[in-house]
PDB file of C-alpha atoms and ligand atoms in Angstrom:
ATOM      1  CA  MET P   1      16.532  -8.491   1.148  1.00 89.00           C
ATOM      2  CA  LEU P   2      14.143  -7.262  -1.400  1.00 94.00           C
ATOM      3  CA  ASN P   3      12.262  -4.587  -0.084  1.00 97.00           C
ATOM      4  CA  ILE P   4       8.892  -3.591  -2.544  1.00 98.00           C
ATOM      5  CA  VAL P   5       6.538  -0.612  -1.597  1.00 98.00           C
ATOM      6  CA  ILE P   6       3.719  -1.307  -3.807  1.00 98.00           C
ATOM      7  CA  PHE P   7       1.649   1.913  -4.496  1.00 98.00           C
ATOM      8  CA  GLY P   8      -1.416   3.074  -6.062  1.00 98.00           C
ATOM      9  CA  PRO P   9      -4.726   4.515  -5.538  1.00 97.00           C
ATOM     10  CA  PRO P  10      -7.648   2.244  -3.756  1.00 95.00           C
ATOM     11  CA  GLY P  11      -8.866  -0.138  -6.300  1.00 94.00           C
ATOM     12  CA  SER P  12      -5.322   0.223  -8.350  1.00 96.00           C
ATOM     13  CA  GLY P  13      -4.717  -3.622  -7.611  1.00 95.00           C
ATOM     14  CA  LYS P  14      -2.382  -3.559  -4.955  1.00 96.00           C
ATOM     15  CA  GLY P  15      -3.415  -6.743  -2.803  1.00 95.00           C
ATOM     16  CA  THR P  16      -4.236  -8.581  -6.412  1.00 95.00           C
ATOM     17  CA  GLN P  17      -0.593  -7.860  -7.599  1.00 97.00           C
ATOM     18  CA  SER P  18       1.018  -7.827  -3.805  1.00 97.00           C
ATOM     19  CA  GLU P  19      -0.284 -11.867  -3.526  1.00 97.00           C
ATOM     20  CA  LYS P  20       1.121 -12.836  -6.876  1.00 97.00           C
ATOM     21  CA  LEU P  21       4.412 -11.100  -5.855  1.00 96.00           C
ATOM     22  CA  ILE P  22       4.152 -13.180  -2.309  1.00 95.00           C
ATOM     23  CA  GLU P  23       3.657 -16.416  -4.015  1.00 95.00           C
ATOM     24  CA  LYS P  24       6.205 -15.947  -6.619  1.00 96.00           C
ATOM     25  CA  TYR P  25       9.272 -14.054  -4.812  1.00 95.00           C
ATOM     26  CA  ALA P  26       8.247 -15.854  -0.991  1.00 94.00           C
ATOM     27  CA  LEU P  27       8.085 -12.217   0.692  1.00 95.00           C
ATOM     28  CA  THR P  28       6.602 -10.846   3.321  1.00 95.00           C
ATOM     29  CA  HIS P  29       3.193  -9.235   3.184  1.00 96.00           C
ATOM     30  CA  ILE P  30       2.305  -6.387   5.049  1.00 96.00           C
ATOM     31  CA  SER P  31      -0.837  -4.438   4.307  1.00 97.00           C
ATOM     32  CA  THR P  32      -2.004  -1.663   6.485  1.00 97.00           C
ATOM     33  CA  GLY P  33      -5.308  -1.412   5.548  1.00 95.00           C
ATOM     34  CA  ASP P  34      -5.366  -5.449   6.682  1.00 95.00           C
ATOM     35  CA  ILE P  35      -3.370  -5.041   9.793  1.00 96.00           C
ATOM     36  CA  LEU P  36      -6.277  -2.467  10.556  1.00 97.00           C
ATOM     37  CA  ARG P  37      -9.040  -4.323   9.496  1.00 95.00           C
ATOM     38  CA  ASN P  38      -7.934  -7.212  11.935  1.00 96.00           C
ATOM     39  CA  GLU P  39      -7.540  -4.752  15.040  1.00 96.00           C
ATOM     40  CA  ILE P  40     -11.133  -3.677  14.224  1.00 96.00           C
ATOM     41  CA  GLU P  41     -12.216  -7.582  14.175  1.00 96.00           C
ATOM     42  CA  THR P  42     -10.890  -8.604  17.538  1.00 97.00           C
ATOM     43  CA  GLY P  43     -11.972  -5.106  18.924  1.00 96.00           C
ATOM     44  CA  THR P  44      -8.643  -3.611  20.399  1.00 96.00           C
ATOM     45  CA  LYS P  45      -8.095   0.104  21.324  1.00 96.00           C
ATOM     46  CA  LEU P  46      -6.368   0.411  18.430  1.00 95.00           C
ATOM     47  CA  GLY P  47      -8.926  -0.767  16.031  1.00 96.00           C
ATOM     48  CA  ASP P  48     -11.707   1.672  17.943  1.00 96.00           C
ATOM     49  CA  ASN P  49      -9.718   4.208  17.386  1.00 96.00           C
ATOM     50  CA  ALA P  50      -8.690   3.564  13.572  1.00 96.00           C
ATOM     51  CA  LYS P  51     -12.819   3.051  12.816  1.00 96.00           C
ATOM     52  CA  GLN P  52     -13.547   6.561  12.997  1.00 95.00           C
ATOM     53  CA  TYR P  53     -11.108   7.378  10.164  1.00 96.00           C
ATOM     54  CA  ILE P  54     -11.572   4.470   8.020  1.00 95.00           C
ATOM     55  CA  ASN P  55     -15.166   4.493   8.087  1.00 93.00           C
ATOM     56  CA  LYS P  56     -15.263   8.079   6.772  1.00 92.00           C
ATOM     57  CA  GLY P  57     -12.760   7.400   4.149  1.00 93.00           C
ATOM     58  CA  LEU P  58     -10.291   9.591   6.012  1.00 96.00           C
ATOM     59  CA  LEU P  59      -6.240   8.404   6.809  1.00 98.00           C
ATOM     60  CA  VAL P  60      -5.353   6.951  10.123  1.00 98.00           C
ATOM     61  CA  PRO P  61      -2.989   9.266  12.046  1.00 98.00           C
ATOM     62  CA  ASP P  62       0.500   8.651  11.297  1.00 98.00           C
ATOM     63  CA  GLU P  63       1.676   8.465  14.579  1.00 96.00           C
ATOM     64  CA  ILE P  64      -0.439   5.192  14.905  1.00 96.00           C
ATOM     65  CA  ILE P  65       0.390   3.852  11.606  1.00 98.00           C
ATOM     66  CA  ILE P  66       4.109   4.450  11.735  1.00 97.00           C
ATOM     67  CA  GLY P  67       3.981   2.750  14.911  1.00 95.00           C
ATOM     68  CA  MET P  68       2.024  -0.438  13.772  1.00 96.00           C
ATOM     69  CA  ILE P  69       4.700  -0.670  11.310  1.00 96.00           C
ATOM     70  CA  GLU P  70       7.939  -0.780  13.782  1.00 95.00           C
ATOM     71  CA  ASN P  71       5.879  -3.039  15.520  1.00 93.00           C
ATOM     72  CA  LYS P  72       5.660  -5.444  12.551  1.00 94.00           C
ATOM     73  CA  ILE P  73       9.054  -4.534  11.237  1.00 93.00           C
ATOM     74  CA  SER P  74      10.784  -5.849  14.660  1.00 91.00           C
ATOM     75  CA  GLU P  75       8.399  -8.907  14.712  1.00 90.00           C
ATOM     76  CA  ILE P  76       9.643 -10.448  11.661  1.00 87.00           C
ATOM     77  CA  LYS P  77      13.471  -9.380  11.965  1.00 76.00           C
ATOM     78  CA  ASN P  78      15.466 -11.240   9.349  1.00 76.00           C
ATOM     79  CA  GLN P  79      13.050 -14.338   8.867  1.00 82.00           C
ATOM     80  CA  THR P  80      12.325 -13.076   5.528  1.00 88.00           C
ATOM     81  CA  LYS P  81      13.359 -12.578   2.412  1.00 91.00           C
ATOM     82  CA  GLY P  82      11.580  -9.265   1.717  1.00 94.00           C
ATOM     83  CA  VAL P  83       8.677  -7.038   2.429  1.00 96.00           C
ATOM     84  CA  ILE P  84       6.015  -6.035  -0.163  1.00 97.00           C
ATOM     85  CA  PHE P  85       4.584  -2.733   1.695  1.00 98.00           C
ATOM     86  CA  ASP P  86       0.960  -2.356   0.597  1.00 98.00           C
ATOM     87  CA  GLY P  87      -1.020   0.552   1.354  1.00 97.00           C
ATOM     88  CA  PHE P  88       1.854   2.226   3.236  1.00 98.00           C
ATOM     89  CA  PRO P  89       3.801   5.028   3.192  1.00 98.00           C
ATOM     90  CA  ARG P  90       0.570   6.833   2.223  1.00 98.00           C
ATOM     91  CA  THR P  91       2.139  10.267   3.215  1.00 98.00           C
ATOM     92  CA  VAL P  92       5.485  11.855   3.160  1.00 98.00           C
ATOM     93  CA  GLN P  93       5.682  11.650   6.803  1.00 98.00           C
ATOM     94  CA  GLN P  94       5.044   7.922   6.752  1.00 98.00           C
ATOM     95  CA  ALA P  95       7.366   7.314   4.054  1.00 98.00           C
ATOM     96  CA  LYS P  96      10.428   9.164   5.691  1.00 98.00           C
ATOM     97  CA  ALA P  97       9.768   7.173   8.905  1.00 98.00           C
ATOM     98  CA  LEU P  98       9.979   4.143   6.910  1.00 98.00           C
ATOM     99  CA  LYS P  99      13.504   4.810   5.257  1.00 98.00           C
ATOM    100  CA  GLU P 100      14.537   5.698   8.877  1.00 97.00           C
ATOM    101  CA  MET P 101      13.322   2.397  10.301  1.00 96.00           C
ATOM    102  CA  LEU P 102      15.076  -0.103   7.292  1.00 96.00           C
ATOM    103  CA  THR P 103      18.450   2.165   7.635  1.00 96.00           C
ATOM    104  CA  LYS P 104      18.557   1.419  11.136  1.00 94.00           C
ATOM    105  CA  ARG P 105      18.567  -2.051   9.924  1.00 92.00           C
ATOM    106  CA  GLY P 106      21.307  -1.907   7.195  1.00 93.00           C
ATOM    107  CA  GLU P 107      17.946  -1.851   4.630  1.00 94.00           C
ATOM    108  CA  THR P 108      16.443   0.072   2.151  1.00 96.00           C
ATOM    109  CA  ILE P 109      13.411  -0.115   0.026  1.00 98.00           C
ATOM    110  CA  ASP P 110      14.710  -1.348  -3.445  1.00 97.00           C
ATOM    111  CA  LEU P 111      11.324  -0.885  -5.520  1.00 98.00           C
ATOM    112  CA  MET P 112       8.489   1.502  -5.457  1.00 98.00           C
ATOM    113  CA  LEU P 113       5.796   0.091  -7.882  1.00 98.00           C
ATOM    114  CA  TYR P 114       3.474   2.914  -9.241  1.00 98.00           C
ATOM    115  CA  LEU P 115       0.382   1.007 -10.489  1.00 98.00           C
ATOM    116  CA  GLU P 116      -1.492   3.986 -12.660  1.00 97.00           C
ATOM    117  CA  VAL P 117      -5.059   3.197 -13.365  1.00 96.00           C
ATOM    118  CA  CYS P 118      -7.255   6.074 -14.307  1.00 94.00           C
ATOM    119  CA  ARG P 119     -10.196   7.612 -12.301  1.00 92.00           C
ATOM    120  CA  GLU P 120     -12.895   6.507 -14.381  1.00 92.00           C
ATOM    121  CA  GLU P 121     -11.781   2.785 -14.188  1.00 92.00           C
ATOM    122  CA  LEU P 122     -11.166   3.026 -10.034  1.00 94.00           C
ATOM    123  CA  ILE P 123     -14.453   4.358  -9.248  1.00 91.00           C
ATOM    124  CA  LYS P 124     -15.825   1.379 -12.116  1.00 91.00           C
ATOM    125  CA  ARG P 125     -13.543  -1.306  -9.903  1.00 91.00           C
ATOM    126  CA  LEU P 126     -14.431   0.030  -6.430  1.00 91.00           C
ATOM    127  CA  SER P 127     -18.386   0.240  -7.008  1.00 89.00           C
ATOM    128  CA  LYS P 128     -17.754  -2.978  -7.833  1.00 90.00           C
ATOM    129  CA  ARG P 129     -16.260  -4.323  -5.099  1.00 86.00           C
ATOM    130  CA  SER P 130     -18.561  -2.344  -2.697  1.00 86.00           C
ATOM    131  CA  GLN P 131     -21.394  -5.120  -3.698  1.00 87.00           C
ATOM    132  CA  THR P 132     -19.060  -8.176  -2.615  1.00 88.00           C
ATOM    133  CA  SER P 133     -16.661  -6.909   0.039  1.00 84.00           C
ATOM    134  CA  GLY P 134     -19.050  -6.178   3.048  1.00 82.00           C
ATOM    135  CA  ARG P 135     -15.732  -3.611   3.809  1.00 82.00           C
ATOM    136  CA  ALA P 136     -17.774  -0.316   5.741  1.00 82.00           C
ATOM    137  CA  ASP P 137     -15.732   2.010   3.646  1.00 86.00           C
ATOM    138  CA  ASP P 138     -16.690   0.605  -0.116  1.00 85.00           C
ATOM    139  CA  THR P 139     -19.730   2.937  -0.043  1.00 87.00           C
ATOM    140  CA  PRO P 140     -20.111   5.923  -2.793  1.00 85.00           C
ATOM    141  CA  GLU P 141     -19.686   8.456  -0.648  1.00 86.00           C
ATOM    142  CA  THR P 142     -16.511   7.316   0.813  1.00 90.00           C
ATOM    143  CA  ILE P 143     -15.182   6.252  -2.086  1.00 91.00           C
ATOM    144  CA  GLU P 144     -15.121   9.552  -3.207  1.00 92.00           C
ATOM    145  CA  ASN P 145     -13.549  10.927  -0.088  1.00 93.00           C
ATOM    146  CA  ARG P 146     -10.317   8.171  -0.324  1.00 94.00           C
ATOM    147  CA  LEU P 147     -10.147   8.926  -3.646  1.00 95.00           C
ATOM    148  CA  LYS P 148      -9.507  12.822  -2.864  1.00 96.00           C
ATOM    149  CA  VAL P 149      -7.289  12.150   0.379  1.00 97.00           C
ATOM    150  CA  TYR P 150      -5.433  10.143  -2.242  1.00 97.00           C
ATOM    151  CA  GLU P 151      -5.139  12.464  -4.639  1.00 97.00           C
ATOM    152  CA  GLU P 152      -4.453  15.306  -1.963  1.00 98.00           C
ATOM    153  CA  ILE P 153      -1.870  13.746   0.532  1.00 98.00           C
ATOM    154  CA  THR P 154      -1.238  10.311  -0.944  1.00 98.00           C
ATOM    155  CA  SER P 155       0.313  10.914  -4.586  1.00 98.00           C
ATOM    156  CA  PRO P 156       3.394  13.298  -3.214  1.00 98.00           C
ATOM    157  CA  VAL P 157       5.079  10.062  -2.018  1.00 98.00           C
ATOM    158  CA  MET P 158       5.422   9.399  -5.412  1.00 98.00           C
ATOM    159  CA  GLU P 159       7.951  12.851  -5.858  1.00 98.00           C
ATOM    160  CA  PHE P 160       9.706  10.842  -2.717  1.00 98.00           C
ATOM    161  CA  TYR P 161      10.509   7.580  -4.536  1.00 98.00           C
ATOM    162  CA  LYS P 162      11.149   9.796  -7.659  1.00 98.00           C
ATOM    163  CA  GLN P 163      14.346  11.790  -5.445  1.00 98.00           C
ATOM    164  CA  GLU P 164      14.860   7.999  -4.024  1.00 98.00           C
ATOM    165  CA  GLY P 165      15.830   6.449  -7.519  1.00 98.00           C
ATOM    166  CA  THR P 166      13.471   3.651  -6.899  1.00 98.00           C
ATOM    167  CA  TYR P 167      10.078   4.699  -8.217  1.00 98.00           C
ATOM    168  CA  ARG P 168       8.878   2.668 -11.521  1.00 98.00           C
ATOM    169  CA  CYS P 169       5.165   3.496 -13.119  1.00 97.00           C
ATOM    170  CA  ILE P 170       3.369   0.426 -14.298  1.00 97.00           C
ATOM    171  CA  SER P 171       1.216   2.191 -16.472  1.00 92.00           C
ATOM    172  CA  LYS P 172      -0.041  -0.879 -18.648  1.00 81.00           C
ATOM    173  CA  THR P 173      -3.793  -1.664 -19.054  1.00 83.00           C
ATOM    174  CA  GLY P 174      -5.272  -5.686 -19.425  1.00 89.00           C
ATOM    175  CA  SER P 175      -5.348  -8.072 -16.881  1.00 93.00           C
ATOM    176  CA  VAL P 176      -3.978  -9.246 -13.802  1.00 95.00           C
ATOM    177  CA  GLU P 177      -1.824 -11.630 -15.536  1.00 96.00           C
ATOM    178  CA  GLU P 178      -0.498  -9.470 -18.452  1.00 96.00           C
ATOM    179  CA  ILE P 179      -0.112  -6.163 -15.323  1.00 96.00           C
ATOM    180  CA  PHE P 180       1.624  -8.698 -13.269  1.00 97.00           C
ATOM    181  CA  HIS P 181       3.957  -9.945 -16.026  1.00 96.00           C
ATOM    182  CA  GLU P 182       5.160  -6.005 -16.576  1.00 96.00           C
ATOM    183  CA  ILE P 183       5.700  -6.330 -12.953  1.00 97.00           C
ATOM    184  CA  GLU P 184       7.821  -9.537 -13.306  1.00 96.00           C
ATOM    185  CA  ILE P 185      10.348  -7.957 -15.471  1.00 96.00           C
ATOM    186  CA  ILE P 186      11.106  -5.164 -13.243  1.00 96.00           C
ATOM    187  CA  VAL P 187      11.464  -7.312 -10.277  1.00 96.00           C
ATOM    188  CA  ASP P 188      13.424  -9.713 -11.949  1.00 95.00           C
ATOM    189  CA  LYS P 189      16.418  -7.705 -12.380  1.00 91.00           C
ATOM    190  CA  TYR P 190      16.700  -7.507  -9.114  1.00 82.00           C
TER     191      TYR P 190
HETATM  192  P1  AMP R 201      -6.573  -0.225   2.129  1.00 85.60           P
HETATM  193  O1  AMP R 201      -7.128  -1.250   2.989  1.00 85.60           O
HETATM  194  O2  AMP R 201      -4.839   0.072   1.942  1.00 85.60           O
HETATM  195  O3  AMP R 201      -7.551   0.481   1.259  1.00 85.60           O
HETATM  196  O4  AMP R 201      -7.051   0.942   3.801  1.00 85.60           O
HETATM  197  C1  AMP R 201      -7.931   0.958   4.082  1.00 85.60           C
HETATM  198  C2  AMP R 201      -7.928   2.176   4.964  1.00 85.60           C
HETATM  199  O5  AMP R 201      -7.238   1.993   6.219  1.00 85.60           O
HETATM  200  C3  AMP R 201      -7.849   3.246   4.492  1.00 85.60           C
HETATM  201  O6  AMP R 201      -8.775   4.424   3.802  1.00 85.60           O
HETATM  202  C4  AMP R 201      -7.166   4.311   5.472  1.00 85.60           C
HETATM  203  O7  AMP R 201      -7.993   4.895   6.077  1.00 85.60           O
HETATM  204  C5  AMP R 201      -6.282   3.355   6.453  1.00 85.60           C
HETATM  205  N1  AMP R 201      -5.241   3.101   6.348  1.00 85.60           N
HETATM  206  C6  AMP R 201      -4.857   1.928   5.487  1.00 85.60           C
HETATM  207  N2  AMP R 201      -3.306   2.165   5.669  1.00 85.60           N
HETATM  208  C7  AMP R 201      -3.055   3.217   6.292  1.00 85.60           C
HETATM  209  C8  AMP R 201      -1.989   3.915   5.714  1.00 85.60           C
HETATM  210  N3  AMP R 201      -0.726   3.856   5.405  1.00 85.60           N
HETATM  211  N4  AMP R 201      -1.364   5.662   6.553  1.00 85.60           N
HETATM  212  C9  AMP R 201      -2.961   5.684   7.194  1.00 85.60           C
HETATM  213  N5  AMP R 201      -3.753   5.234   6.760  1.00 85.60           N
HETATM  214  C10 AMP R 201      -4.179   4.024   6.690  1.00 85.60           C
END
């Protein structure tokens, strides 16, 4: 099993790099943002509840997210070579809960890949994305909020994985392919 957390601020390219990782290493993608957007689209109670947070650029409460991940992990069972967690964990509590869930299954997070991108570049990318994504949370006001939430609540998750010894920083700038090449070098060691 190869379990990876792909981590970084909104707009850092987690989704894009996850797609490439899945393709190359045949891993299962778990994106909490995608799951939530799907719940909203299908009009479930969970989706209705989550929408009020997402549209303001706030985090959906931990208990909802952790429950969602627990379901997803038991759905996959052992039918995968490993999982890419994208957009999760976003709080230290979520990181601790994930560790507990995996430990019970005799598994662990092998790598935490942090995609480092400067704030100006993130704003540029997210503003550009807002013109085509159709996402309710890609508006200028929400973008600012999401970056603030990332800096204040999510970035401490890095410290958790530094202590776990699995933190790796991808600070390279360049094309999607150039950044993926850096990632491959790290992942291939596993
Ligand atoms: P994303 O597509 O990963 O940028 O997520 C979009 C939005 O979904 C976030 O801004 C949050 O409101 C919510 N969300 C996604 N993942 C999480 C998470 N792990 N914890 C709390 N909220 C989340």
